Amino acid sequence: DGGITQSPKYLFRKEGQNVTLSCEQNLNHDAMYWYRQDPGQGLRLIYYSQIVNDFQKGDIAEGYSVSREKKESFPLTVTSAQKNPTAFYLCASRSLVGGYTFGSGTRLTVV
Amino acid sequence: QQQVKQSPQSLIVQKGGISIINCAYENTAFDYFPWYQQFPGKGPALLIAIRPDVSEKKEGRFTISFNKSAKQFSLHIMDSQPGDSATYFCAASGNAGNNRKLIWGLGTSLAVNP
């Protein structure tokens, strides 16, 4: 089955720690996206990549970093510079005709 | 800057009723208007989408109505069921450059009472 796999489903981060969220797709989509979702705030774009080895900042990129070394993979690192990282993180990829496919999300909690 | 405005924020409908969610956009370069459905703890899933060459698209109980001159589009859920209880997001995008990014509404939480 084609789709997007996000892991882990739940992640706990200590203060001052960097953590990396995994996103893998087997849909052969060129474009991939990372969103953050907080209650009542909809989907906010963190980073996106339209092609391998290239990515752009979204609306709330501060405290986050990404890489796109392979078409299938777009990991997101939440750095210690992100002061309020507790949220639900969603990865998506996009087909040429416009539809986004989302993963099932990673819920990150600071402990 | 919110380029896609969605209303209402929340909606309660009785089973069998019609649920209506509205969105308005600003950018006339937008040419793709999808609706996504999200259940708690899950990622959004594409429900139905429309392009501006038609004024209405229907898939089962779900219908998108599109008004290009008013720059508005809406989702109608006919014969609403408790299983439709979810958060619904509208979005819009164009087809070139930065316009290819989806711009999202803030979502509508729908509750269908049995």
PDB file of C-alpha atoms in Angstrom:
ATOM      1  CA  ASP A   1       0.000   0.000   0.000  1.00  0.00           C
ATOM      2  CA  GLY A   2       1.258   3.469  -0.858  1.00  0.00           C
ATOM      3  CA  GLY A   3       1.312   6.055   1.867  1.00  0.00           C
ATOM      4  CA  ILE A   4       3.210   8.128   4.372  1.00  0.00           C
ATOM      5  CA  THR A   5       4.695   6.648   7.514  1.00  0.00           C
ATOM      6  CA  GLN A   6       5.472   8.878  10.473  1.00  0.00           C
ATOM      7  CA  SER A   7       7.357   7.631  13.485  1.00  0.00           C
ATOM      8  CA  PRO A   8       7.263   7.535  16.370  1.00  0.00           C
ATOM      9  CA  LYS A   9       3.573   8.040  17.125  1.00  0.00           C
ATOM     10  CA  TYR A  10       4.411   9.522  20.550  1.00  0.00           C
ATOM     11  CA  LEU A  11       7.651  11.246  21.519  1.00  0.00           C
ATOM     12  CA  PHE A  12       8.791  12.805  24.755  1.00  0.00           C
ATOM     13  CA  ARG A  13      11.490  15.449  24.853  1.00  0.00           C
ATOM     14  CA  LYS A  14      13.450  16.727  27.804  1.00  0.00           C
ATOM     15  CA  GLU A  15      14.296  20.386  28.115  1.00  0.00           C
ATOM     16  CA  GLY A  16      17.317  21.300  25.988  1.00  0.00           C
ATOM     17  CA  GLN A  17      17.179  18.145  23.918  1.00  0.00           C
ATOM     18  CA  ASN A  18      16.986  17.834  20.130  1.00  0.00           C
ATOM     19  CA  VAL A  19      14.619  15.217  18.731  1.00  0.00           C
ATOM     20  CA  THR A  20      14.044  13.992  15.180  1.00  0.00           C
ATOM     21  CA  LEU A  21      10.693  13.002  13.734  1.00  0.00           C
ATOM     22  CA  SER A  22      10.717  10.569  10.838  1.00  0.00           C
ATOM     23  CA  CYS A  23       8.614  10.848   7.672  1.00  0.00           C
ATOM     24  CA  GLU A  24       8.849   8.313   4.841  1.00  0.00           C
ATOM     25  CA  GLN A  25       6.675   8.096   1.712  1.00  0.00           C
ATOM     26  CA  ASN A  26       6.423   5.503  -1.047  1.00  0.00           C
ATOM     27  CA  LEU A  27       4.079   7.514  -3.260  1.00  0.00           C
ATOM     28  CA  ASN A  28       6.851   8.833  -5.523  1.00  0.00           C
ATOM     29  CA  HIS A  29       5.752  12.394  -4.712  1.00  0.00           C
ATOM     30  CA  ASP A  30       8.265  15.175  -5.264  1.00  0.00           C
ATOM     31  CA  ALA A  31       6.880  17.651  -2.721  1.00  0.00           C
ATOM     32  CA  MET A  32       6.820  17.041   1.018  1.00  0.00           C
ATOM     33  CA  TYR A  33       5.639  19.203   3.912  1.00  0.00           C
ATOM     34  CA  TRP A  34       5.819  19.436   7.692  1.00  0.00           C
ATOM     35  CA  TYR A  35       2.967  20.994   9.646  1.00  0.00           C
ATOM     36  CA  ARG A  36       2.417  21.713  13.285  1.00  0.00           C
ATOM     37  CA  GLN A  37      -1.081  21.476  14.711  1.00  0.00           C
ATOM     38  CA  ASP A  38      -2.164  23.083  17.969  1.00  0.00           C
ATOM     39  CA  PRO A  39      -5.742  23.136  19.266  1.00  0.00           C
ATOM     40  CA  GLY A  40      -7.774  25.848  17.573  1.00  0.00           C
ATOM     41  CA  GLN A  41      -4.923  26.977  15.318  1.00  0.00           C
ATOM     42  CA  GLY A  42      -5.342  24.762  12.306  1.00  0.00           C
ATOM     43  CA  LEU A  43      -2.308  23.620  10.348  1.00  0.00           C
ATOM     44  CA  ARG A  44       0.807  25.779  10.368  1.00  0.00           C
ATOM     45  CA  LEU A  45       3.555  25.126   7.830  1.00  0.00           C
ATOM     46  CA  ILE A  46       7.039  24.551   9.262  1.00  0.00           C
ATOM     47  CA  TYR A  47       9.130  23.535   6.248  1.00  0.00           C
ATOM     48  CA  TYR A  48       8.527  22.193   2.774  1.00  0.00           C
ATOM     49  CA  SER A  49      10.577  20.620   0.021  1.00  0.00           C
ATOM     50  CA  GLN A  50       9.655  20.512  -3.651  1.00  0.00           C
ATOM     51  CA  ILE A  51      12.624  18.462  -4.762  1.00  0.00           C
ATOM     52  CA  VAL A  52      15.502  16.421  -3.340  1.00  0.00           C
ATOM     53  CA  ASN A  53      18.300  18.472  -1.745  1.00  0.00           C
ATOM     54  CA  ASP A  54      16.140  21.589  -1.613  1.00  0.00           C
ATOM     55  CA  PHE A  55      13.774  22.918   1.043  1.00  0.00           C
ATOM     56  CA  GLN A  56      12.191  26.203   2.110  1.00  0.00           C
ATOM     57  CA  LYS A  57      11.056  27.702   5.388  1.00  0.00           C
ATOM     58  CA  GLY A  58       7.378  27.859   6.057  1.00  0.00           C
ATOM     59  CA  ASP A  59       5.541  30.219   8.369  1.00  0.00           C
ATOM     60  CA  ILE A  60       6.961  28.936  11.685  1.00  0.00           C
ATOM     61  CA  ALA A  61      10.435  27.542  10.883  1.00  0.00           C
ATOM     62  CA  GLU A  62      12.286  28.961  13.902  1.00  0.00           C
ATOM     63  CA  GLY A  63      13.589  26.180  16.152  1.00  0.00           C
ATOM     64  CA  TYR A  64      13.199  23.491  13.505  1.00  0.00           C
ATOM     65  CA  SER A  65      15.466  21.994  10.841  1.00  0.00           C
ATOM     66  CA  VAL A  66      14.963  19.524   8.003  1.00  0.00           C
ATOM     67  CA  SER A  67      16.894  17.606   5.377  1.00  0.00           C
ATOM     68  CA  ARG A  68      15.867  16.050   2.064  1.00  0.00           C
ATOM     69  CA  GLU A  69      18.646  13.698   0.986  1.00  0.00           C
ATOM     70  CA  LYS A  70      16.266  11.165  -0.545  1.00  0.00           C
ATOM     71  CA  LYS A  71      12.965  11.586  -2.351  1.00  0.00           C
ATOM     72  CA  GLU A  72      11.280   9.206   0.076  1.00  0.00           C
ATOM     73  CA  SER A  73      12.432  10.806   3.311  1.00  0.00           C
ATOM     74  CA  PHE A  74      11.918  14.214   4.931  1.00  0.00           C
ATOM     75  CA  PRO A  75      12.932  14.125   8.629  1.00  0.00           C
ATOM     76  CA  LEU A  76      12.184  17.040  10.946  1.00  0.00           C
ATOM     77  CA  THR A  77      14.435  17.941  13.870  1.00  0.00           C
ATOM     78  CA  VAL A  78      12.945  19.910  16.732  1.00  0.00           C
ATOM     79  CA  THR A  79      15.875  21.731  18.290  1.00  0.00           C
ATOM     80  CA  SER A  80      16.335  23.081  21.791  1.00  0.00           C
ATOM     81  CA  ALA A  81      15.747  26.540  20.311  1.00  0.00           C
ATOM     82  CA  GLN A  82      12.056  25.705  19.887  1.00  0.00           C
ATOM     83  CA  LYS A  83      10.658  26.985  23.174  1.00  0.00           C
ATOM     84  CA  ASN A  84       7.189  25.515  22.920  1.00  0.00           C
ATOM     85  CA  PRO A  85       7.498  22.242  21.008  1.00  0.00           C
ATOM     86  CA  THR A  86       4.574  20.365  22.516  1.00  0.00           C
ATOM     87  CA  ALA A  87       2.212  19.798  19.573  1.00  0.00           C
ATOM     88  CA  PHE A  88       0.927  17.328  17.007  1.00  0.00           C
ATOM     89  CA  TYR A  89       3.255  17.161  13.991  1.00  0.00           C
ATOM     90  CA  LEU A  90       2.005  16.133  10.568  1.00  0.00           C
ATOM     91  CA  CYS A  91       3.989  15.219   7.478  1.00  0.00           C
ATOM     92  CA  ALA A  92       2.419  15.340   4.016  1.00  0.00           C
ATOM     93  CA  SER A  93       3.365  14.788   0.408  1.00  0.00           C
ATOM     94  CA  ARG A  94       1.758  16.175  -2.705  1.00  0.00           C
ATOM     95  CA  SER A  95       0.998  14.703  -6.093  1.00  0.00           C
ATOM     96  CA  LEU A  96       1.333  16.668  -9.324  1.00  0.00           C
ATOM     97  CA  VAL A  97      -2.451  17.090  -9.562  1.00  0.00           C
ATOM     98  CA  GLY A  98      -2.606  18.798  -6.198  1.00  0.00           C
ATOM     99  CA  GLY A  99      -3.895  16.382  -3.538  1.00  0.00           C
ATOM    100  CA  TYR A 100      -2.000  16.111  -0.267  1.00  0.00           C
ATOM    101  CA  THR A 101      -1.548  12.783   1.515  1.00  0.00           C
ATOM    102  CA  PHE A 102      -0.898  13.010   5.242  1.00  0.00           C
ATOM    103  CA  GLY A 103       0.761  10.673   7.671  1.00  0.00           C
ATOM    104  CA  SER A 104      -0.902   9.750  10.946  1.00  0.00           C
ATOM    105  CA  GLY A 105       1.149  12.238  12.936  1.00  0.00           C
ATOM    106  CA  THR A 106       3.603  12.357  15.818  1.00  0.00           C
ATOM    107  CA  ARG A 107       2.542  13.791  19.153  1.00  0.00           C
ATOM    108  CA  LEU A 108       5.517  15.464  20.820  1.00  0.00           C
ATOM    109  CA  THR A 109       5.429  16.296  24.516  1.00  0.00           C
ATOM    110  CA  VAL A 110       8.040  18.134  26.558  1.00  0.00           C
ATOM    111  CA  VAL A 111       8.647  16.515  29.944  1.00  0.00           C
TER     112      VAL A 111
ATOM    113  CA  GLN B   1      -2.272  36.831   7.125  1.00  0.00           C
ATOM    114  CA  GLN B   2      -5.236  34.519   6.811  1.00  0.00           C
ATOM    115  CA  GLN B   3      -5.995  34.114   3.118  1.00  0.00           C
ATOM    116  CA  VAL B   4      -8.675  31.455   3.590  1.00  0.00           C
ATOM    117  CA  LYS B   5     -11.370  32.234   6.123  1.00  0.00           C
ATOM    118  CA  GLN B   6     -13.487  29.335   7.360  1.00  0.00           C
ATOM    119  CA  SER B   7     -16.748  29.430   9.308  1.00  0.00           C
ATOM    120  CA  PRO B   8     -18.233  28.409  11.614  1.00  0.00           C
ATOM    121  CA  GLN B   9     -15.549  27.366  14.078  1.00  0.00           C
ATOM    122  CA  SER B  10     -17.846  24.696  15.467  1.00  0.00           C
ATOM    123  CA  LEU B  11     -21.131  23.152  14.388  1.00  0.00           C
ATOM    124  CA  ILE B  12     -23.649  20.852  16.017  1.00  0.00           C
ATOM    125  CA  VAL B  13     -26.138  19.045  13.782  1.00  0.00           C
ATOM    126  CA  GLN B  14     -28.770  16.425  14.443  1.00  0.00           C
ATOM    127  CA  LYS B  15     -28.497  13.048  12.745  1.00  0.00           C
ATOM    128  CA  GLY B  16     -30.057  13.246   9.305  1.00  0.00           C
ATOM    129  CA  GLY B  17     -29.599  16.994   9.038  1.00  0.00           C
ATOM    130  CA  ILE B  18     -27.479  19.033   6.626  1.00  0.00           C
ATOM    131  CA  SER B  19     -24.085  20.330   7.738  1.00  0.00           C
ATOM    132  CA  ILE B  20     -22.810  23.421   5.934  1.00  0.00           C
ATOM    133  CA  ILE B  21     -19.301  24.836   6.269  1.00  0.00           C
ATOM    134  CA  ASN B  22     -18.215  27.941   4.408  1.00  0.00           C
ATOM    135  CA  CYS B  23     -14.878  29.266   3.197  1.00  0.00           C
ATOM    136  CA  ALA B  24     -13.804  32.484   1.545  1.00  0.00           C
ATOM    137  CA  TYR B  25     -10.518  33.173  -0.202  1.00  0.00           C
ATOM    138  CA  GLU B  26      -8.682  36.268  -1.387  1.00  0.00           C
ATOM    139  CA  ASN B  27      -6.136  35.209  -3.979  1.00  0.00           C
ATOM    140  CA  THR B  28      -7.685  35.105  -7.458  1.00  0.00           C
ATOM    141  CA  ALA B  29      -4.791  32.905  -8.627  1.00  0.00           C
ATOM    142  CA  PHE B  30      -6.127  29.995  -6.570  1.00  0.00           C
ATOM    143  CA  ASP B  31      -7.491  27.217  -8.761  1.00  0.00           C
ATOM    144  CA  TYR B  32      -7.717  24.173  -6.497  1.00  0.00           C
ATOM    145  CA  PHE B  33     -10.066  23.968  -3.517  1.00  0.00           C
ATOM    146  CA  PRO B  34     -10.001  20.788  -1.417  1.00  0.00           C
ATOM    147  CA  TRP B  35     -11.781  19.803   1.766  1.00  0.00           C
ATOM    148  CA  TYR B  36     -10.099  17.561   4.320  1.00  0.00           C
ATOM    149  CA  GLN B  37     -11.607  15.527   7.141  1.00  0.00           C
ATOM    150  CA  GLN B  38      -9.637  14.857  10.323  1.00  0.00           C
ATOM    151  CA  PHE B  39     -10.505  12.500  13.159  1.00  0.00           C
ATOM    152  CA  PRO B  40      -8.831  12.924  16.581  1.00  0.00           C
ATOM    153  CA  GLY B  41      -5.262  11.649  16.651  1.00  0.00           C
ATOM    154  CA  LYS B  42      -5.164  11.116  12.891  1.00  0.00           C
ATOM    155  CA  GLY B  43      -3.854  13.054   9.918  1.00  0.00           C
ATOM    156  CA  PRO B  44      -6.304  14.894   7.646  1.00  0.00           C
ATOM    157  CA  ALA B  45      -7.660  12.930   4.698  1.00  0.00           C
ATOM    158  CA  LEU B  46      -8.807  14.393   1.393  1.00  0.00           C
ATOM    159  CA  LEU B  47     -12.591  14.326   1.251  1.00  0.00           C
ATOM    160  CA  ILE B  48     -13.474  16.133  -1.966  1.00  0.00           C
ATOM    161  CA  ALA B  49     -11.950  18.846  -4.140  1.00  0.00           C
ATOM    162  CA  ILE B  50     -13.083  21.233  -6.865  1.00  0.00           C
ATOM    163  CA  ARG B  51     -11.518  23.392  -9.541  1.00  0.00           C
ATOM    164  CA  PRO B  52     -13.127  26.690 -10.634  1.00  0.00           C
ATOM    165  CA  ASP B  53     -14.342  25.442 -14.012  1.00  0.00           C
ATOM    166  CA  VAL B  54     -17.405  23.921 -12.299  1.00  0.00           C
ATOM    167  CA  SER B  55     -19.817  25.379  -9.749  1.00  0.00           C
ATOM    168  CA  GLU B  56     -20.642  22.170  -7.934  1.00  0.00           C
ATOM    169  CA  LYS B  57     -19.165  18.740  -7.318  1.00  0.00           C
ATOM    170  CA  LYS B  58     -20.907  15.891  -5.545  1.00  0.00           C
ATOM    171  CA  GLU B  59     -19.478  12.700  -4.123  1.00  0.00           C
ATOM    172  CA  GLY B  60     -21.994  10.632  -2.215  1.00  0.00           C
ATOM    173  CA  ARG B  61     -23.360  12.712   0.674  1.00  0.00           C
ATOM    174  CA  PHE B  62     -20.671  15.383   0.254  1.00  0.00           C
ATOM    175  CA  THR B  63     -21.075  18.354  -2.090  1.00  0.00           C
ATOM    176  CA  ILE B  64     -18.830  21.332  -2.775  1.00  0.00           C
ATOM    177  CA  SER B  65     -20.518  24.500  -4.029  1.00  0.00           C
ATOM    178  CA  PHE B  66     -18.214  27.053  -5.631  1.00  0.00           C
ATOM    179  CA  ASN B  67     -18.909  30.736  -6.351  1.00  0.00           C
ATOM    180  CA  LYS B  68     -16.007  32.209  -8.294  1.00  0.00           C
ATOM    181  CA  SER B  69     -17.310  35.774  -8.417  1.00  0.00           C
ATOM    182  CA  ALA B  70     -17.833  35.850  -4.649  1.00  0.00           C
ATOM    183  CA  LYS B  71     -14.593  33.946  -4.022  1.00  0.00           C
ATOM    184  CA  GLN B  72     -16.425  31.527  -1.772  1.00  0.00           C
ATOM    185  CA  PHE B  73     -16.867  27.784  -1.557  1.00  0.00           C
ATOM    186  CA  SER B  74     -18.755  25.582   0.829  1.00  0.00           C
ATOM    187  CA  LEU B  75     -19.071  21.963   1.921  1.00  0.00           C
ATOM    188  CA  HIS B  76     -22.510  20.442   2.352  1.00  0.00           C
ATOM    189  CA  ILE B  77     -22.906  17.126   4.155  1.00  0.00           C
ATOM    190  CA  MET B  78     -26.315  15.664   3.482  1.00  0.00           C
ATOM    191  CA  ASP B  79     -27.978  13.202   5.871  1.00  0.00           C
ATOM    192  CA  SER B  80     -25.273  13.853   8.467  1.00  0.00           C
ATOM    193  CA  GLN B  81     -24.302  10.837  10.562  1.00  0.00           C
ATOM    194  CA  PRO B  82     -22.562  10.525  13.962  1.00  0.00           C
ATOM    195  CA  GLY B  83     -19.598   9.012  12.089  1.00  0.00           C
ATOM    196  CA  ASP B  84     -19.188  12.351  10.291  1.00  0.00           C
ATOM    197  CA  SER B  85     -18.210  13.967  13.601  1.00  0.00           C
ATOM    198  CA  ALA B  86     -14.721  15.287  12.892  1.00  0.00           C
ATOM    199  CA  THR B  87     -12.814  18.456  12.125  1.00  0.00           C
ATOM    200  CA  TYR B  88     -13.128  19.727   8.562  1.00  0.00           C
ATOM    201  CA  PHE B  89     -10.574  21.952   6.860  1.00  0.00           C
ATOM    202  CA  CYS B  90     -10.943  23.865   3.637  1.00  0.00           C
ATOM    203  CA  ALA B  91      -7.859  24.881   1.679  1.00  0.00           C
ATOM    204  CA  ALA B  92      -6.846  26.584  -1.553  1.00  0.00           C
ATOM    205  CA  SER B  93      -3.837  26.719  -3.823  1.00  0.00           C
ATOM    206  CA  GLY B  94      -2.692  27.896  -7.211  1.00  0.00           C
ATOM    207  CA  ASN B  95      -0.586  26.039  -9.761  1.00  0.00           C
ATOM    208  CA  ALA B  96       2.699  27.922  -9.949  1.00  0.00           C
ATOM    209  CA  GLY B  97       5.573  28.831  -7.666  1.00  0.00           C
ATOM    210  CA  ASN B  98       4.609  29.757  -4.123  1.00  0.00           C
ATOM    211  CA  ASN B  99       0.938  29.552  -5.073  1.00  0.00           C
ATOM    212  CA  ARG B 100       1.261  25.751  -5.165  1.00  0.00           C
ATOM    213  CA  LYS B 101       1.344  25.607  -1.375  1.00  0.00           C
ATOM    214  CA  LEU B 102      -2.013  24.836   0.179  1.00  0.00           C
ATOM    215  CA  ILE B 103      -3.376  27.699   2.268  1.00  0.00           C
ATOM    216  CA  TRP B 104      -5.571  26.308   5.044  1.00  0.00           C
ATOM    217  CA  GLY B 105      -8.648  27.480   6.843  1.00  0.00           C
ATOM    218  CA  LEU B 106      -8.601  27.155  10.637  1.00  0.00           C
ATOM    219  CA  GLY B 107     -11.024  24.238  10.702  1.00  0.00           C
ATOM    220  CA  THR B 108     -14.589  23.492  11.770  1.00  0.00           C
ATOM    221  CA  SER B 109     -15.341  21.014  14.509  1.00  0.00           C
ATOM    222  CA  LEU B 110     -18.517  19.146  13.558  1.00  0.00           C
ATOM    223  CA  ALA B 111     -20.545  17.147  16.057  1.00  0.00           C
ATOM    224  CA  VAL B 112     -23.492  15.115  14.798  1.00  0.00           C
ATOM    225  CA  ASN B 113     -25.855  14.156  17.580  1.00  0.00           C
ATOM    226  CA  PRO B 114     -27.509  10.725  17.346  1.00  0.00           C
TER     227      PRO B 114
END
